[in-house]
XYZ file of C-alpha atoms in Angstrom:
485
model
C -27.440 8.532 -15.984
C -26.854 10.589 -19.181
C -23.455 9.988 -20.788
C -22.527 13.701 -20.801
C -23.225 14.043 -17.107
C -21.267 10.897 -16.291
C -18.275 12.241 -18.320
C -18.446 15.538 -16.486
C -18.562 13.902 -13.076
C -15.899 11.356 -14.108
C -13.523 14.148 -15.076
C -13.974 15.791 -11.641
C -13.112 12.438 -10.049
C -10.028 12.062 -12.276
C -8.777 15.556 -11.442
C -9.141 14.914 -7.685
C -6.944 11.802 -8.131
C -4.373 13.215 -10.563
C -1.836 14.693 -8.056
C -1.857 11.588 -5.881
C -1.352 9.216 -8.805
C 1.626 11.009 -10.426
C 3.558 11.880 -7.185
C 5.005 8.352 -6.276
C 6.413 7.590 -9.749
C 7.924 11.090 -10.022
C 9.642 10.750 -6.668
C 10.778 7.153 -7.074
C 12.145 7.725 -10.529
C 13.924 10.899 -9.548
C 17.386 11.590 -8.105
C 16.230 10.811 -4.669
C 14.965 7.398 -5.823
C 16.332 5.043 -8.469
C 17.596 7.989 -10.642
C 15.960 6.608 -13.752
C 16.350 8.135 -17.197
C 13.774 10.849 -18.177
C 12.150 8.400 -20.689
C 11.735 5.831 -17.937
C 10.197 8.450 -15.646
C 7.763 9.415 -18.392
C 6.828 5.797 -18.942
C 6.148 5.293 -15.205
C 3.886 8.338 -14.970
C 1.933 7.306 -18.072
C 1.643 3.728 -16.870
C 0.518 4.725 -13.404
C -2.364 6.589 -14.964
C -3.270 3.598 -17.231
C -2.966 0.964 -14.472
C -4.932 2.981 -11.955
C -7.734 3.375 -14.589
C -7.801 -0.309 -15.335
C -7.612 -1.577 -11.766
C -10.095 0.976 -10.508
C -12.624 -0.762 -12.749
C -12.052 -4.003 -10.791
C -12.949 -2.257 -7.531
C -15.962 -0.483 -9.047
C -17.449 -3.556 -10.877
C -17.540 -6.140 -7.994
C -17.237 -9.749 -9.177
C -18.698 -12.743 -7.303
C -16.334 -15.706 -6.913
C -18.155 -18.758 -8.310
C -19.582 -21.099 -5.727
C -18.156 -19.140 -2.783
C -19.431 -16.331 -0.505
C -16.547 -14.138 -1.572
C -16.373 -11.114 -3.876
C -13.716 -9.144 -5.681
C -14.401 -5.318 -5.577
C -16.803 -3.115 -3.755
C -19.409 -2.189 -6.245
C -18.876 1.491 -5.253
C -16.941 4.360 -6.699
C -13.859 3.019 -5.004
C -10.928 4.144 -7.126
C -7.301 3.166 -6.663
C -3.977 5.120 -7.075
C -0.340 4.658 -6.464
C 0.310 4.501 -2.803
C 2.395 7.113 -0.838
C 3.145 4.489 1.807
C 5.753 2.710 -0.186
C 7.847 5.941 -0.771
C 9.813 5.942 2.524
C 10.600 2.248 2.203
C 11.737 2.682 -1.429
C 13.884 5.636 -0.854
C 15.534 3.991 2.175
C 16.101 0.813 0.188
C 17.514 2.642 -2.897
C 19.984 4.486 -0.657
C 21.015 1.094 0.877
C 21.408 -0.446 -2.680
C 23.757 2.326 -3.728
C 25.781 2.020 -0.511
C 26.187 -1.781 -0.814
C 27.059 -1.808 -4.508
C 23.768 -3.255 -5.741
C 23.496 -0.009 -7.694
C 26.441 1.701 -9.268
C 28.093 5.171 -8.659
C 30.246 6.985 -11.133
C 33.842 7.989 -10.532
C 32.780 11.260 -8.703
C 30.360 9.272 -6.448
C 27.191 10.366 -8.221
C 24.319 7.863 -8.594
C 23.964 6.166 -11.934
C 20.480 5.118 -13.160
C 19.514 1.826 -11.464
C 16.499 0.220 -13.167
C 17.224 -3.096 -11.443
C 16.592 -1.364 -8.083
C 13.145 -0.375 -9.253
C 12.580 -3.903 -10.585
C 13.580 -5.319 -7.109
C 11.048 -3.018 -5.480
C 8.129 -4.013 -7.667
C 9.144 -7.660 -7.623
C 9.238 -7.806 -3.831
C 5.994 -5.825 -3.640
C 4.275 -8.326 -5.885
C 5.148 -11.265 -3.569
C 4.300 -9.281 -0.403
C 0.814 -8.513 -1.834
C -0.067 -12.080 -1.074
C -0.378 -11.130 2.617
C -3.190 -8.780 1.967
C -4.902 -11.291 -0.369
C -4.779 -13.921 2.418
C -6.053 -11.469 5.076
C -9.020 -10.515 2.859
C -10.630 -13.907 3.718
C -10.577 -13.107 7.401
C -13.737 -11.605 9.071
C -13.494 -7.770 9.125
C -14.260 -7.803 12.863
C -11.120 -9.891 13.489
C -9.010 -7.687 11.344
C -10.210 -4.661 13.268
C -9.324 -6.383 16.527
C -5.759 -7.236 15.393
C -5.178 -4.011 13.611
C -7.253 -1.370 15.497
C -6.863 2.425 15.153
C -4.309 2.178 17.955
C -2.024 0.411 15.471
C -2.908 2.009 12.139
C -3.211 5.687 13.408
C 0.363 6.178 14.587
C 1.670 4.156 11.634
C -0.102 6.436 9.086
C 0.945 9.591 10.927
C 4.621 8.577 10.826
C 4.412 7.736 7.117
C 3.225 11.310 6.517
C 5.815 12.887 8.716
C 8.596 10.962 6.932
C 7.244 11.921 3.547
C 7.226 15.625 4.408
C 10.978 15.425 4.402
C 10.994 14.500 0.724
C 8.504 17.240 -0.066
C 10.490 19.941 1.666
C 13.698 18.869 -0.018
C 12.035 19.205 -3.417
C 10.509 22.540 -2.427
C 13.994 23.948 -1.892
C 15.348 22.580 -5.197
C 15.509 18.788 -5.231
C 16.149 15.660 -3.139
C 19.033 14.282 -5.214
C 22.685 14.958 -5.306
C 22.232 18.768 -5.398
C 20.734 18.607 -1.889
C 24.273 18.450 -0.416
C 25.240 21.688 -2.265
C 28.617 20.326 -3.663
C 31.070 23.118 -4.606
C 31.852 21.589 -7.967
C 30.452 18.976 -10.347
C 27.299 18.441 -12.358
C 25.133 18.816 -9.267
C 26.464 21.962 -7.817
C 23.194 23.516 -9.033
C 19.724 22.070 -8.982
C 18.486 20.092 -10.788
C 21.894 20.070 -12.580
C 24.366 22.284 -14.180
C 23.067 23.300 -17.645
C 19.418 22.813 -16.807
C 17.041 25.764 -17.390
C 17.239 28.295 -14.563
C 19.562 26.113 -12.458
C 20.300 27.475 -8.954
C 22.030 26.214 -5.724
C 19.770 24.163 -3.475
C 17.774 26.354 -1.089
C 17.732 29.474 -3.268
C 15.027 32.067 -2.599
C 13.664 31.538 -6.218
C 12.930 27.890 -5.482
C 11.350 28.656 -2.127
C 9.141 31.252 -3.715
C 8.114 28.948 -6.593
C 7.079 26.302 -4.257
C 5.224 28.733 -1.993
C 3.095 29.895 -5.044
C 1.739 26.379 -5.229
C 1.080 26.178 -1.490
C -0.563 29.678 -1.338
C -2.799 28.809 -4.292
C -4.088 25.670 -2.527
C -4.955 27.865 0.532
C -6.645 30.493 -1.627
C -8.774 27.806 -3.367
C -9.871 26.571 0.016
C -10.837 30.079 1.151
C -12.395 31.572 -1.999
C -12.976 28.646 -4.433
C -16.205 26.914 -5.400
C -16.947 23.465 -3.810
C -15.639 21.773 -6.935
C -12.541 23.930 -7.038
C -11.848 23.087 -3.439
C -11.880 19.345 -4.223
C -9.312 19.995 -7.094
C -7.260 22.576 -5.167
C -4.042 20.630 -5.279
C -4.316 20.347 -9.092
C -5.141 24.118 -9.388
C -2.096 24.912 -7.236
C 0.060 22.669 -9.452
C -1.229 24.418 -12.585
C -0.508 27.922 -11.177
C 3.000 26.845 -10.100
C 3.593 25.449 -13.637
C 2.381 28.682 -15.308
C 4.717 30.748 -13.132
C 7.597 28.311 -13.676
C 7.000 28.374 -17.480
C 6.931 32.116 -17.545
C 10.227 32.477 -15.638
C 12.134 29.927 -17.675
C 12.312 26.822 -15.415
C 10.850 24.405 -18.006
C 12.730 22.395 -20.631
C 10.798 21.350 -23.716
C 13.356 18.682 -24.718
C 11.635 15.827 -22.848
C 8.211 16.734 -24.107
C 9.385 16.979 -27.708
C 11.286 13.674 -27.619
C 8.487 11.814 -25.896
C 6.513 9.341 -28.054
C 2.886 10.352 -28.903
C 1.445 7.159 -27.405
C 2.406 4.914 -24.497
C 1.098 1.719 -22.942
C 1.989 -0.958 -20.403
C 5.219 -2.981 -20.954
C 6.636 -0.462 -23.531
C 9.526 -0.534 -21.022
C 10.246 -3.250 -18.489
C 12.392 -3.645 -15.424
C 14.235 -6.846 -14.221
C 12.001 -8.337 -11.402
C 13.789 -9.697 -8.373
C 13.287 -10.163 -4.648
C 15.295 -7.794 -2.430
C 15.236 -9.421 0.995
C 15.822 -6.352 3.196
C 12.505 -4.806 2.201
C 10.308 -7.865 2.703
C 9.375 -7.052 6.327
C 8.790 -3.303 5.667
C 6.647 -4.064 2.654
C 4.541 -6.516 4.688
C 3.943 -3.609 7.075
C 2.973 -1.455 4.085
C 0.313 -3.962 3.029
C -1.181 -4.119 6.465
C -1.457 -0.292 6.465
C -3.005 -0.409 2.910
C -5.521 -3.030 4.104
C -6.638 -0.904 6.979
C -6.702 2.226 4.785
C -8.898 0.307 2.364
C -11.375 -0.672 5.150
C -11.568 2.985 6.259
C -11.921 4.387 2.840
C -14.600 1.901 1.790
C -16.539 2.633 4.979
C -16.402 6.380 4.164
C -17.496 5.727 0.562
C -20.471 3.781 1.724
C -21.378 6.575 4.228
C -21.220 9.380 1.611
C -23.043 7.115 -0.819
C -25.848 6.742 1.689
C -25.399 2.977 1.929
C -25.449 0.888 5.138
C -22.173 0.767 7.059
C -22.924 -2.467 8.933
C -24.480 -5.819 8.294
C -23.782 -8.681 5.899
C -23.758 -6.640 2.709
C -21.336 -4.162 4.162
C -18.963 -6.878 5.370
C -19.030 -8.342 1.934
C -18.056 -4.994 0.448
C -15.160 -4.786 2.943
C -14.076 -8.377 2.047
C -14.335 -7.731 -1.672
C -12.545 -4.345 -1.438
C -9.623 -5.701 0.557
C -9.274 -8.749 -1.817
C -9.314 -6.405 -4.794
C -6.771 -4.206 -3.041
C -4.443 -7.081 -2.550
C -4.897 -8.375 -6.088
C -4.286 -4.856 -7.389
C -1.025 -4.804 -5.485
C -0.016 -8.083 -7.057
C -1.037 -7.065 -10.591
C 0.484 -3.554 -10.391
C 3.911 -5.073 -9.815
C 3.498 -7.252 -12.893
C 2.320 -4.154 -14.788
C 5.594 -2.302 -13.725
C 3.966 -0.091 -11.068
C 4.467 0.144 -7.270
C 1.631 -0.968 -4.940
C -1.712 0.750 -5.151
C -4.093 1.869 -2.481
C -7.760 2.722 -2.355
C -8.102 6.511 -2.605
C -10.228 8.686 -0.368
C -10.083 11.898 -2.444
C -13.159 10.848 -4.420
C -15.402 10.718 -1.325
C -15.289 14.534 -1.340
C -16.522 14.644 -4.908
C -19.322 12.172 -4.187
C -20.355 14.255 -1.088
C -20.302 17.487 -3.204
C -22.098 16.208 -6.262
C -24.366 13.791 -4.349
C -23.871 11.285 -7.150
C -22.548 7.790 -6.353
C -23.518 6.211 -9.677
C -20.847 3.822 -10.916
C -21.085 5.266 -14.468
C -19.251 8.326 -13.157
C -16.574 5.980 -11.797
C -16.167 4.296 -15.200
C -15.946 7.727 -16.850
C -13.201 8.587 -14.314
C -11.304 5.438 -15.397
C -11.766 6.441 -19.037
C -10.151 9.836 -18.507
C -7.216 8.227 -16.533
C -6.634 5.860 -19.441
C -6.668 8.755 -22.029
C -4.183 10.831 -19.902
C -1.834 7.840 -19.650
C -2.025 6.649 -23.236
C -1.128 10.078 -24.714
C 2.351 10.203 -23.237
C 3.019 13.866 -24.120
C 0.836 14.618 -21.067
C 3.058 12.401 -18.859
C 6.201 14.079 -20.318
C 4.890 17.511 -19.367
C 4.349 16.267 -15.798
C 7.876 14.865 -15.650
C 9.255 18.258 -16.817
C 7.610 19.996 -13.742
C 10.421 21.654 -11.697
C 11.112 20.038 -8.331
C 10.226 23.220 -6.421
C 6.682 23.212 -7.862
C 6.376 19.496 -7.131
C 7.632 20.067 -3.614
C 5.096 22.728 -2.834
C 2.313 20.386 -3.937
C 3.634 17.115 -2.290
C 4.441 18.861 1.020
C 0.648 19.602 1.311
C -0.304 16.085 0.226
C 2.104 14.351 2.612
C 0.939 16.583 5.501
C -2.632 15.480 4.727
C -1.389 11.860 5.153
C 0.062 12.732 8.621
C -3.227 14.458 9.596
C -5.152 11.478 8.508
C -3.126 9.389 11.004
C -3.774 11.854 13.723
C -7.525 11.701 12.983
C -7.383 7.865 13.325
C -5.572 8.249 16.639
C -8.330 10.625 17.799
C -10.815 7.798 17.617
C -8.864 5.838 20.205
C -10.149 5.772 23.786
C -7.187 7.318 25.786
C -6.992 4.858 28.594
C -3.777 4.334 30.527
C -3.041 1.126 28.520
C -3.611 2.897 25.127
C -1.499 5.842 26.128
C 1.365 3.488 27.055
C 1.116 1.587 23.760
C 1.140 4.881 21.737
C 4.052 6.278 23.786
C 6.193 3.196 23.374
C 5.499 2.603 19.701
C 5.839 6.283 18.728
C 8.958 6.757 20.747
C 10.870 4.398 18.470
C 8.996 5.568 15.366
C 9.791 9.322 15.972
C 13.429 8.467 16.907
C 14.091 6.410 13.710
C 12.362 9.069 11.630
C 14.411 12.026 13.106
C 17.701 10.113 13.274
C 17.459 7.577 10.468
C 21.061 6.429 10.694
C 20.864 5.538 14.341
C 21.051 1.780 13.603
C 23.500 1.998 10.644
C 26.634 1.010 12.675
C 25.304 -1.791 14.830
C 26.377 -4.615 12.453
C 30.009 -4.507 11.381
C 30.127 -7.681 9.263
C 32.196 -7.321 6.089
C 32.579 -10.957 4.986
C 31.598 -12.589 1.692
C 28.481 -14.335 2.973
C 25.762 -12.531 0.948
C 22.872 -14.216 2.832
C 24.278 -13.096 6.170
C 24.902 -9.587 4.899
C 21.340 -9.419 3.425
C 19.865 -10.554 6.801
C 21.778 -7.649 8.566
C 20.644 -5.207 5.894
C 17.041 -6.255 6.464
C 17.208 -5.633 10.189
C 18.958 -2.339 9.633
C 16.281 -1.179 7.125
C 13.455 -2.166 9.428
C 15.031 -0.375 12.401
C 15.705 2.692 10.330
C 12.057 2.907 9.034
C 10.075 4.687 11.695
C 6.549 3.642 10.682
C 7.589 -0.059 10.434
C 8.993 -0.025 13.906
C 5.832 1.626 15.218
C 3.558 -0.795 13.500
C 5.226 -3.967 14.687
C 5.620 -2.665 18.264
C 2.094 -1.498 18.413
C 0.668 -4.741 17.059
C 2.779 -6.676 19.664
C 1.857 -4.543 22.652
C -1.828 -4.450 21.712
C -1.935 -8.225 21.676
C 0.030 -8.877 24.909
C -1.126 -5.998 27.151
C -4.568 -6.736 28.611
C -7.207 -4.151 29.206
C -7.211 -3.044 32.854
C -10.526 -3.251 34.778
C -10.731 0.517 35.219
C -10.062 1.036 31.528
C -12.951 -0.965 30.274
């Protein structure tokens, strides 16, 4: 393939990934997350782009493990990006950390920056990635039997539904302290008093700004060229940023003060294990593994490669192993867990090019975007309403992906019962997240006991984790009925 053509196709792949890669670090570093300083948020966005570029090369290259039948990577244009799945777990855990004193509040009850909370998240995620690594050595047929669409479909749907809450809060002005619309104080306006064009949460200006992004995405789908349709989310973000810039929502301070160049480990976070999020993160890695299997299958299909047989199974095994290793390495590289992205399958289908040189060119552009940190600083400066208009669409796409997976299930009586039971608890915990907050009343000094209770509370308040664990259990213990087979 000519170098120029590879660069052009690689740039299209990079654009299709961009919105998905930058969204998790922006949310987790923001007021609704660990409330990190602007410089830390810029670092995380830059480093996410760099790490995704580097670790995508692992998936694309496909290494054979010496003297074994196992591989690392798929040998396809299987790119990776920061996972949305971890966001509901992280935001719930951060709220718990502030409530229990793990993170500090100021005299007025406002959240102070808590880098050790972010360090606890990536440290715990690094350890939990070992589960996916171990499962990668299991036969794909066995994995599909234990974690069928009956389990993964409702889990992915509930993840998307929970994430839409965060997107809508940002659309209306922000998901941090200004969301409660306090009468006085620094957060009586969004994003804060003194910020450019600060307004109360829910103001019509914020709603309109987010709607400009959402409407642009729809117009791209209706009138855009095939390539524009694959990059519709980025086009919507660009239009929203132009409108926000023209109407005075942007501050140039963060961009001007950002360093010209950034790389991994320029900033670090204190790694630790936070017990209450171990079980939810294990559920996250099960979901990531099944997403990887589905995305790799789709990539083989659009690349016109076989989707069954020994070679295909080895691609699945190598892809899942690389996915688990990437989850482990990403934590050590200061980034939250990664997942195999499906956005690129649309570019492959449109361009009819599955040459890995285009994948390597995509990795090159991600590295360039990440290393030159002025680009990341500009992304961090995007107003919350613009980000909300974009992320609401992206998170809804996650929920629809889960519904699509559910649609592949044979709706027998048994399967309907499992879906009903699992999703009843999942929907309930998603709609009323504090339903389990007052079950345990222990206030003693035993930190281990308090941590154990916190872990149970966090699992029971995380809708998709409840759904995943109950669906797995019921799928294993309820036998197929004769008339259902």
